[in-house]
XYZ file of C-alpha atoms in Angstrom:
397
model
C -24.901 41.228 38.961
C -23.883 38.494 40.881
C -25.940 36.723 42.965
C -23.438 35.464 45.621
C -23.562 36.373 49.019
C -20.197 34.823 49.891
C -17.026 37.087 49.889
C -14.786 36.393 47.284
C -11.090 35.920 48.480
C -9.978 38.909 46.999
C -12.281 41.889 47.987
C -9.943 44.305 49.506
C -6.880 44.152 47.072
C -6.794 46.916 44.546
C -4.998 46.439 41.213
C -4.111 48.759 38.923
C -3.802 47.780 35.550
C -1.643 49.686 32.664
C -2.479 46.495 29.649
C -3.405 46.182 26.910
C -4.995 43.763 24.333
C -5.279 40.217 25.624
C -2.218 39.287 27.979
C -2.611 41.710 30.366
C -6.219 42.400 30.432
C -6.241 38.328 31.377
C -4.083 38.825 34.483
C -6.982 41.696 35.621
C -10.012 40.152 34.594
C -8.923 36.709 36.681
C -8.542 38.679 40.007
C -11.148 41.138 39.030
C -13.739 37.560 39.030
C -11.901 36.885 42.302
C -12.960 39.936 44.147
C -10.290 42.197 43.461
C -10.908 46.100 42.653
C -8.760 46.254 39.328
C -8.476 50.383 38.384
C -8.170 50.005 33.815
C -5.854 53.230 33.135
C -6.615 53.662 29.255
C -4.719 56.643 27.145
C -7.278 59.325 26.483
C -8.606 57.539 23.083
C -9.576 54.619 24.925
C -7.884 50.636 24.674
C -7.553 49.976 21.363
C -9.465 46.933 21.441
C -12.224 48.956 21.977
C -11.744 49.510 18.156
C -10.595 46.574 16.387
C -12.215 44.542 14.180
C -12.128 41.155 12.778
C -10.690 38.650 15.217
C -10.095 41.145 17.586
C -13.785 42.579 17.493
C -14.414 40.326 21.096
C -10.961 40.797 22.967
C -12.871 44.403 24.990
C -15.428 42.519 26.226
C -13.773 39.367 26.986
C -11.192 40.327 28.910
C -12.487 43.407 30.597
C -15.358 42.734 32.895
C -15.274 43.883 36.681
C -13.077 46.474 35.845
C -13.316 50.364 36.469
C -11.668 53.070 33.843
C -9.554 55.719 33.960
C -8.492 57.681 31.319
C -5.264 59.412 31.605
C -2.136 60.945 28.922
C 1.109 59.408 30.261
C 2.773 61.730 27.955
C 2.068 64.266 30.232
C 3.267 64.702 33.695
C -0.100 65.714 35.336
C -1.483 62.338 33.914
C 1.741 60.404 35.788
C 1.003 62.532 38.638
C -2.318 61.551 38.816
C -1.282 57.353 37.906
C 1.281 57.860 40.885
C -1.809 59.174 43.474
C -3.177 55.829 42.084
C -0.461 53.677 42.458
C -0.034 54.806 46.103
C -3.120 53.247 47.157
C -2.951 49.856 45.227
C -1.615 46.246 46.500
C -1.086 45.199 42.488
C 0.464 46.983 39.697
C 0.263 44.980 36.483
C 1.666 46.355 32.757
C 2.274 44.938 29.408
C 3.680 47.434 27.294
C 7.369 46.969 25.387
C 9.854 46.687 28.102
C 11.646 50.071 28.811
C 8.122 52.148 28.485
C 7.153 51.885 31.765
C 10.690 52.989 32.865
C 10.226 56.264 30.586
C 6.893 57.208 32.121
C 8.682 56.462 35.971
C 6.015 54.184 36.543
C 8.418 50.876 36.457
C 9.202 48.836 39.197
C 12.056 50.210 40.660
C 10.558 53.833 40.748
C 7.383 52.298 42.639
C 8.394 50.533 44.759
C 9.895 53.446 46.637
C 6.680 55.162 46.736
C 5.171 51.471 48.184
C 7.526 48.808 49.348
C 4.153 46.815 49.751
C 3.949 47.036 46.228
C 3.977 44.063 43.955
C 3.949 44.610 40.398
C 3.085 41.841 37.396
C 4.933 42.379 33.897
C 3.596 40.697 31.111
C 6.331 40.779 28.139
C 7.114 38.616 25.167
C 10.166 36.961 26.708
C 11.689 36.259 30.810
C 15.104 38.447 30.880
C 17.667 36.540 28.558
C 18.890 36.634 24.682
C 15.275 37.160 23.810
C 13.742 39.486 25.407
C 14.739 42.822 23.039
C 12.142 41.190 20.819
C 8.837 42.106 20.095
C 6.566 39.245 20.357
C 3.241 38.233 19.342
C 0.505 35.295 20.447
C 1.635 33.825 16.681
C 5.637 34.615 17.053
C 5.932 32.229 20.014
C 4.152 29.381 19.047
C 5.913 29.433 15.765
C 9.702 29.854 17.542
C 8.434 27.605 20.403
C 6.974 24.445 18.905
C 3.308 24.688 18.960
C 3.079 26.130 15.982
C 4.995 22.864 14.393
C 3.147 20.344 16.886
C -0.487 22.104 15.573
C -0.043 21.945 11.822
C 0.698 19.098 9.501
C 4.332 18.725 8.354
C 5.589 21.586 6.299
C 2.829 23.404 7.178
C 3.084 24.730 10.717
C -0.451 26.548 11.904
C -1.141 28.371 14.848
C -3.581 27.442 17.352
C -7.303 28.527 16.873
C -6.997 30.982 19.764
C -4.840 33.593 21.892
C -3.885 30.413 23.692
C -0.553 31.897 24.945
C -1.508 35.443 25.730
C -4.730 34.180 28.000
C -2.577 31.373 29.868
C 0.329 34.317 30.381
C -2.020 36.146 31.908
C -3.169 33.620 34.076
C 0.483 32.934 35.287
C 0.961 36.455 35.876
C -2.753 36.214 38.267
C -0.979 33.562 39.480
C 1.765 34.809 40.223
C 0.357 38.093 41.690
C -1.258 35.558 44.080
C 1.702 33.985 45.695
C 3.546 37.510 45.944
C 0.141 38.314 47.743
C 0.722 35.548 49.719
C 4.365 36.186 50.223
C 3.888 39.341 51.060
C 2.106 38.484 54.592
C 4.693 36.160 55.609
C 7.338 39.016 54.466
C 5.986 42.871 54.736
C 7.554 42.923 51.270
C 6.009 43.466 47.777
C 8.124 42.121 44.520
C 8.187 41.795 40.926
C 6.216 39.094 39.385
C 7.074 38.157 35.281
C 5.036 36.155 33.050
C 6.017 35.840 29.733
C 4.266 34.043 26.012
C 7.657 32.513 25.385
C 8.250 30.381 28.244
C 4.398 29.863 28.593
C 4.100 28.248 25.257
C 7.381 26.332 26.010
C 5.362 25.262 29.069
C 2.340 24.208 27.131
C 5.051 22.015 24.770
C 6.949 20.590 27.252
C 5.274 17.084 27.097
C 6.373 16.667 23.314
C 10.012 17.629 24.975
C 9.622 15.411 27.360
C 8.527 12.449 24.530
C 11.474 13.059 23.251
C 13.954 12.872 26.628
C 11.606 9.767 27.261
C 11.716 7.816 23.936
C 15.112 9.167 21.721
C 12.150 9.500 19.430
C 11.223 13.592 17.489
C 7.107 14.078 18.268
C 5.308 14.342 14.878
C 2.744 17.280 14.697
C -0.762 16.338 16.027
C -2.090 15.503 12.010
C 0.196 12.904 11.492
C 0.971 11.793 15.240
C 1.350 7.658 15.523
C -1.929 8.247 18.410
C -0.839 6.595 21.953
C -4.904 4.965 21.299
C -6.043 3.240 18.567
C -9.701 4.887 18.039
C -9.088 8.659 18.481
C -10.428 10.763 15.146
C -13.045 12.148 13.587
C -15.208 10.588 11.680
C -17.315 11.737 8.375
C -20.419 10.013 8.557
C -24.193 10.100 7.036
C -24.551 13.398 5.320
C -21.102 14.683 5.324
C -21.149 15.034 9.296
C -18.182 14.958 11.298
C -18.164 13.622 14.696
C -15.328 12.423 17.036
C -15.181 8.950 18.371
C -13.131 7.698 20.547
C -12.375 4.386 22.494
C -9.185 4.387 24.811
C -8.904 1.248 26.534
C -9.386 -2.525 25.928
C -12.660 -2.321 28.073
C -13.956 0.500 25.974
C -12.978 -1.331 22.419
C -14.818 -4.287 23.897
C -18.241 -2.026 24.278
C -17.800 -0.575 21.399
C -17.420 -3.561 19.051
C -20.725 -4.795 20.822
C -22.640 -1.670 20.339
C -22.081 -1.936 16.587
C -22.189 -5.039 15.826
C -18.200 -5.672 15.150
C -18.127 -9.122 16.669
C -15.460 -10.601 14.310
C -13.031 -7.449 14.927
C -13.431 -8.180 18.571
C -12.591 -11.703 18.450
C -9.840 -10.922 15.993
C -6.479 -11.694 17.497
C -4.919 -9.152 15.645
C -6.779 -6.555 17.470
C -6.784 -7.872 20.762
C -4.885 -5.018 22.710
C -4.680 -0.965 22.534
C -1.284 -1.325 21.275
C -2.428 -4.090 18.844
C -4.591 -1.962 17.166
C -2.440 1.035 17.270
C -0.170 -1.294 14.908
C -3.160 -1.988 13.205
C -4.499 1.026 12.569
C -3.290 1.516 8.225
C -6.241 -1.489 7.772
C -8.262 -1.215 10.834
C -9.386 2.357 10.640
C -10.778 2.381 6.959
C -12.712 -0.969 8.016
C -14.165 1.381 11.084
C -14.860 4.727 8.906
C -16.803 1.921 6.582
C -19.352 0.410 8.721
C -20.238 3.598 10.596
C -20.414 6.454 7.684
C -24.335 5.215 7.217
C -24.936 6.231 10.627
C -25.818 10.174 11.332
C -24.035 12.105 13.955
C -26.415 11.861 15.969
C -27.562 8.542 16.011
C -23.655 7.467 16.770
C -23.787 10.117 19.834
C -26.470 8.865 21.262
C -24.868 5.110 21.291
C -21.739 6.241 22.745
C -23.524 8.508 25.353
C -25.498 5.566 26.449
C -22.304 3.350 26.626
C -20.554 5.726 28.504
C -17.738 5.929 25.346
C -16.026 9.116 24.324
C -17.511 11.251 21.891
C -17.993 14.797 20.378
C -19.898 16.805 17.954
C -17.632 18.868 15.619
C -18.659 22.776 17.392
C -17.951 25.934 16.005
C -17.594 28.818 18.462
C -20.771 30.900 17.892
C -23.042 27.370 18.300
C -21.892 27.447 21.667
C -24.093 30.464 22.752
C -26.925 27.667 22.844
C -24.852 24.795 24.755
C -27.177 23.323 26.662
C -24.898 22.492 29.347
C -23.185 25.815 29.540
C -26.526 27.590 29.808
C -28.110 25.443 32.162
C -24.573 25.337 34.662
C -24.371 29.181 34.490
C -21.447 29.207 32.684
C -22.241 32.111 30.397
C -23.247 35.482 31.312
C -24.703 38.996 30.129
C -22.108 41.490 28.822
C -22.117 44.909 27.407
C -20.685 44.697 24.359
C -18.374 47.742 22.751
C -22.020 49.153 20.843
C -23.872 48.760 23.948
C -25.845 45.588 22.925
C -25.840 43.106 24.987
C -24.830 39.246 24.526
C -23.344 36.489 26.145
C -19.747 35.505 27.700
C -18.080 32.715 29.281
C -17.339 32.785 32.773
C -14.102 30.949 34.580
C -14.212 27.492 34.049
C -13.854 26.764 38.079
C -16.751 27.029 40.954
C -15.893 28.630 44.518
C -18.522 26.806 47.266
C -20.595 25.699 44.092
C -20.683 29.130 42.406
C -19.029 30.877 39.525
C -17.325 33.890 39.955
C -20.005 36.261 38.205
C -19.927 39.537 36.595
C -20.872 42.284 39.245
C -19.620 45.105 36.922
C -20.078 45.104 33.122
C -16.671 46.027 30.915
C -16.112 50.029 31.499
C -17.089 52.465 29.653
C -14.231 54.719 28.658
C -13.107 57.068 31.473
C -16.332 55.641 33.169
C -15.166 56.083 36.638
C -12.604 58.857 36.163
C -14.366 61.327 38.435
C -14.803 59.214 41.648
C -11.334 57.632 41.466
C -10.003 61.093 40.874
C -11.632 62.288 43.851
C -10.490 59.434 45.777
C -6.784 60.231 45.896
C -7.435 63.946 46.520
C -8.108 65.676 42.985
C -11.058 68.542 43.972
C -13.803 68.869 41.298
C -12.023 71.990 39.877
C -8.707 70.349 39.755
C -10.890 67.488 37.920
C -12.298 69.735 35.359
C -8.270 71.353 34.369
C -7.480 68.199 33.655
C -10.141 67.420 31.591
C -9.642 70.894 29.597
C -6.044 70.013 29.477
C -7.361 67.151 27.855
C -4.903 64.807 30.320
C -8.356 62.988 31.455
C -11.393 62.365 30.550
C -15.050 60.716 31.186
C -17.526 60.889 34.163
């Protein structure tokens, strides 16, 4: 489906992927954008995401696009037979199941890689080898033991973030990570072992509050009730009951904005004069702000501080986004196959290679979709093909 003529810099590597859910599936979809050929093994009843509902009702979709299927029973040793034939061919093993699983089905690291010292193999877990990592872990279990949780919500009332923020980004460390073993791997001959983990991801994503603290001898409060390093930085209810928010970050910005809205004598007020002033200032100066500009609609105010170049955003909830302008007119959503078959919309990486997104070329798998010609591929005859499938140890086209 896409468009590109140009190769993408990973056509030629084969991955093949034993995840699950988010984490995992995030590792394959990134180097399936990039080129790769990423190989979904799913147990015989399909990913279970295929089936969830609620807030998981989008992960299949999301996270599975450029990929091929497989479906094989682990449990059985002519399914691990047939994983191994796989495995043999591929530059990139990636898994995310509890640790020890793979090492009961002989398809862990150590059993691989002498079948293919080229091998490198990505493990997504809850925690890097330590204390931890007996633990079963969840999206929601690190950011509560790991800060974000604390930094999101107001005091007393820790909240996790609006999204599977840790499980995407550890899958994008473990792409990343597959990456420089790639890389590694020419200047050595060697494969290795690549970890990602949500723990020390979402101690990544917190380290700047850490760092406050190292910095200033002084605890970060949780985003609510933050003292803001800029003195206009909120939303704003305005005409109607709109939200919008308005920012202005510098002295140079404050100045614009006080023209723009006619807030001469808070310019010229000494009191006010510098960012940090009106940080200080904020207890009288922000209800004198919310004030004078909650007669003003939404979008009157964001057209003022588009024109003046100021910060400034509408208050978005995720399914308005479908009709972004920008995102529709940059390219930067898609057509996808959704788990029923219709058909909607999905957002593409957020980067451009030579001016171009990394597109779809092959919509998220149906189960077992490509079962037959990978089969066939490493050596299985059509006969041997159909045992299986009576065996029920594969199934799908």
């Amino acid at each position: 489906m896409s468009e590109s003529t140009a190769p993408l810099p990973y056509e030629g590597v084969r991955v093949v992927e034993f995840t699950h859910m988010v984490m995992g599936p995030t590792c394959g979809m990134l180097l399936a954008d990039l080129g790769a050929e990423v190989i979904k093994v799913e147990p015989i009843e399909g990913d279970a995401t295929r089936r969830l509902l609620g807030s998981g009702a989008g992960f299949f979709p999301t996270f599975n696009r450029n990929k091929k299927s497989i479906a094989l029973d682990l449990k059985k040793p002519e399914g691990v037979e047939a994983a191994l034939r796989l495995v043999a061919t591929a530059d990139i093993v990636s898994e995310n199941f509890k640790p020890g699983t793979m090492k009961k089905l002989g398809l862990d690291y150590e059993s691989l890689k002498q079948l293919n010292p080229r091998l490198i193999y990505v493990s997504h877990k809850g925690f890097l080898p330590g204390p931890y990592d007996h633990r079963t872990a969840l999206d929601e279990v690190v950011q509560m033991m790991g800060g974000l949780a604390y930094m999101t919500g107001r005091i007393g009332d820790p909240l996790r973030a609006g999204t599977s923020v840790n499980d995407i980004m550890g899958g994008m460390f473990g792409a990343i990570g597959a990456m420089a073993a790639l890389r590694q791997r020419e200047q050595t001959g060697c494969g290795c072992e690549v970890q990602s983990a949500l723990f020390e991801n979402n101690i990544f994503l917190v380290a700047q509050h850490m760092m406050q603290f190292a910095a200033t001898g002084k605890a970060a409060d949780p985003m609510p009730s933050r003292i803001s390093a800029w003195a206009v930085y909120d939303v704003f209810t305005v005409k109607d009951g709109e939200q919008i928010f308005l920012a202005a970050v510098s002295d140079k910005q404050w100045t614009i904005f006080c023209k723009a809205f006619g807030l001469e004598e808070m310019l010229a007020d000494p009191r006010l004069k510098t960012n940090n002033d009106r940080v200080l200032a904020r207890d009288w100066m922000m209800p004198m702000l919310r004030s004078h500009l909650a007669g003003h609609s939404a979008a009157e105010l964001s057209a003022v501080f588009e024109k003046n170049e100021l910060p400034f955003a509408p208050i978005t909830k995720p399914q308005e986004l479908f009709d972004d302008p920008h995102l529709n007119a940059t390219g930067g959503l898609a057509p996808i196959r959704m788990n029923d078959g219709s058909t909607s919309k999905v957002p593409l990486m957020p980067f451009t290679l030579g001016g171009e997104r990394p597109g779809i070329r092959i919509q998220p798998p149906l189960l077992g979709e490509h079962t037959n010609a990978l089969l066939k591929e490493v050596g299985y005859s059509d006969a041997q093909i159909a045992e299986l499938k009576t065996q029920n140890i594969t199934t799908g086209d």
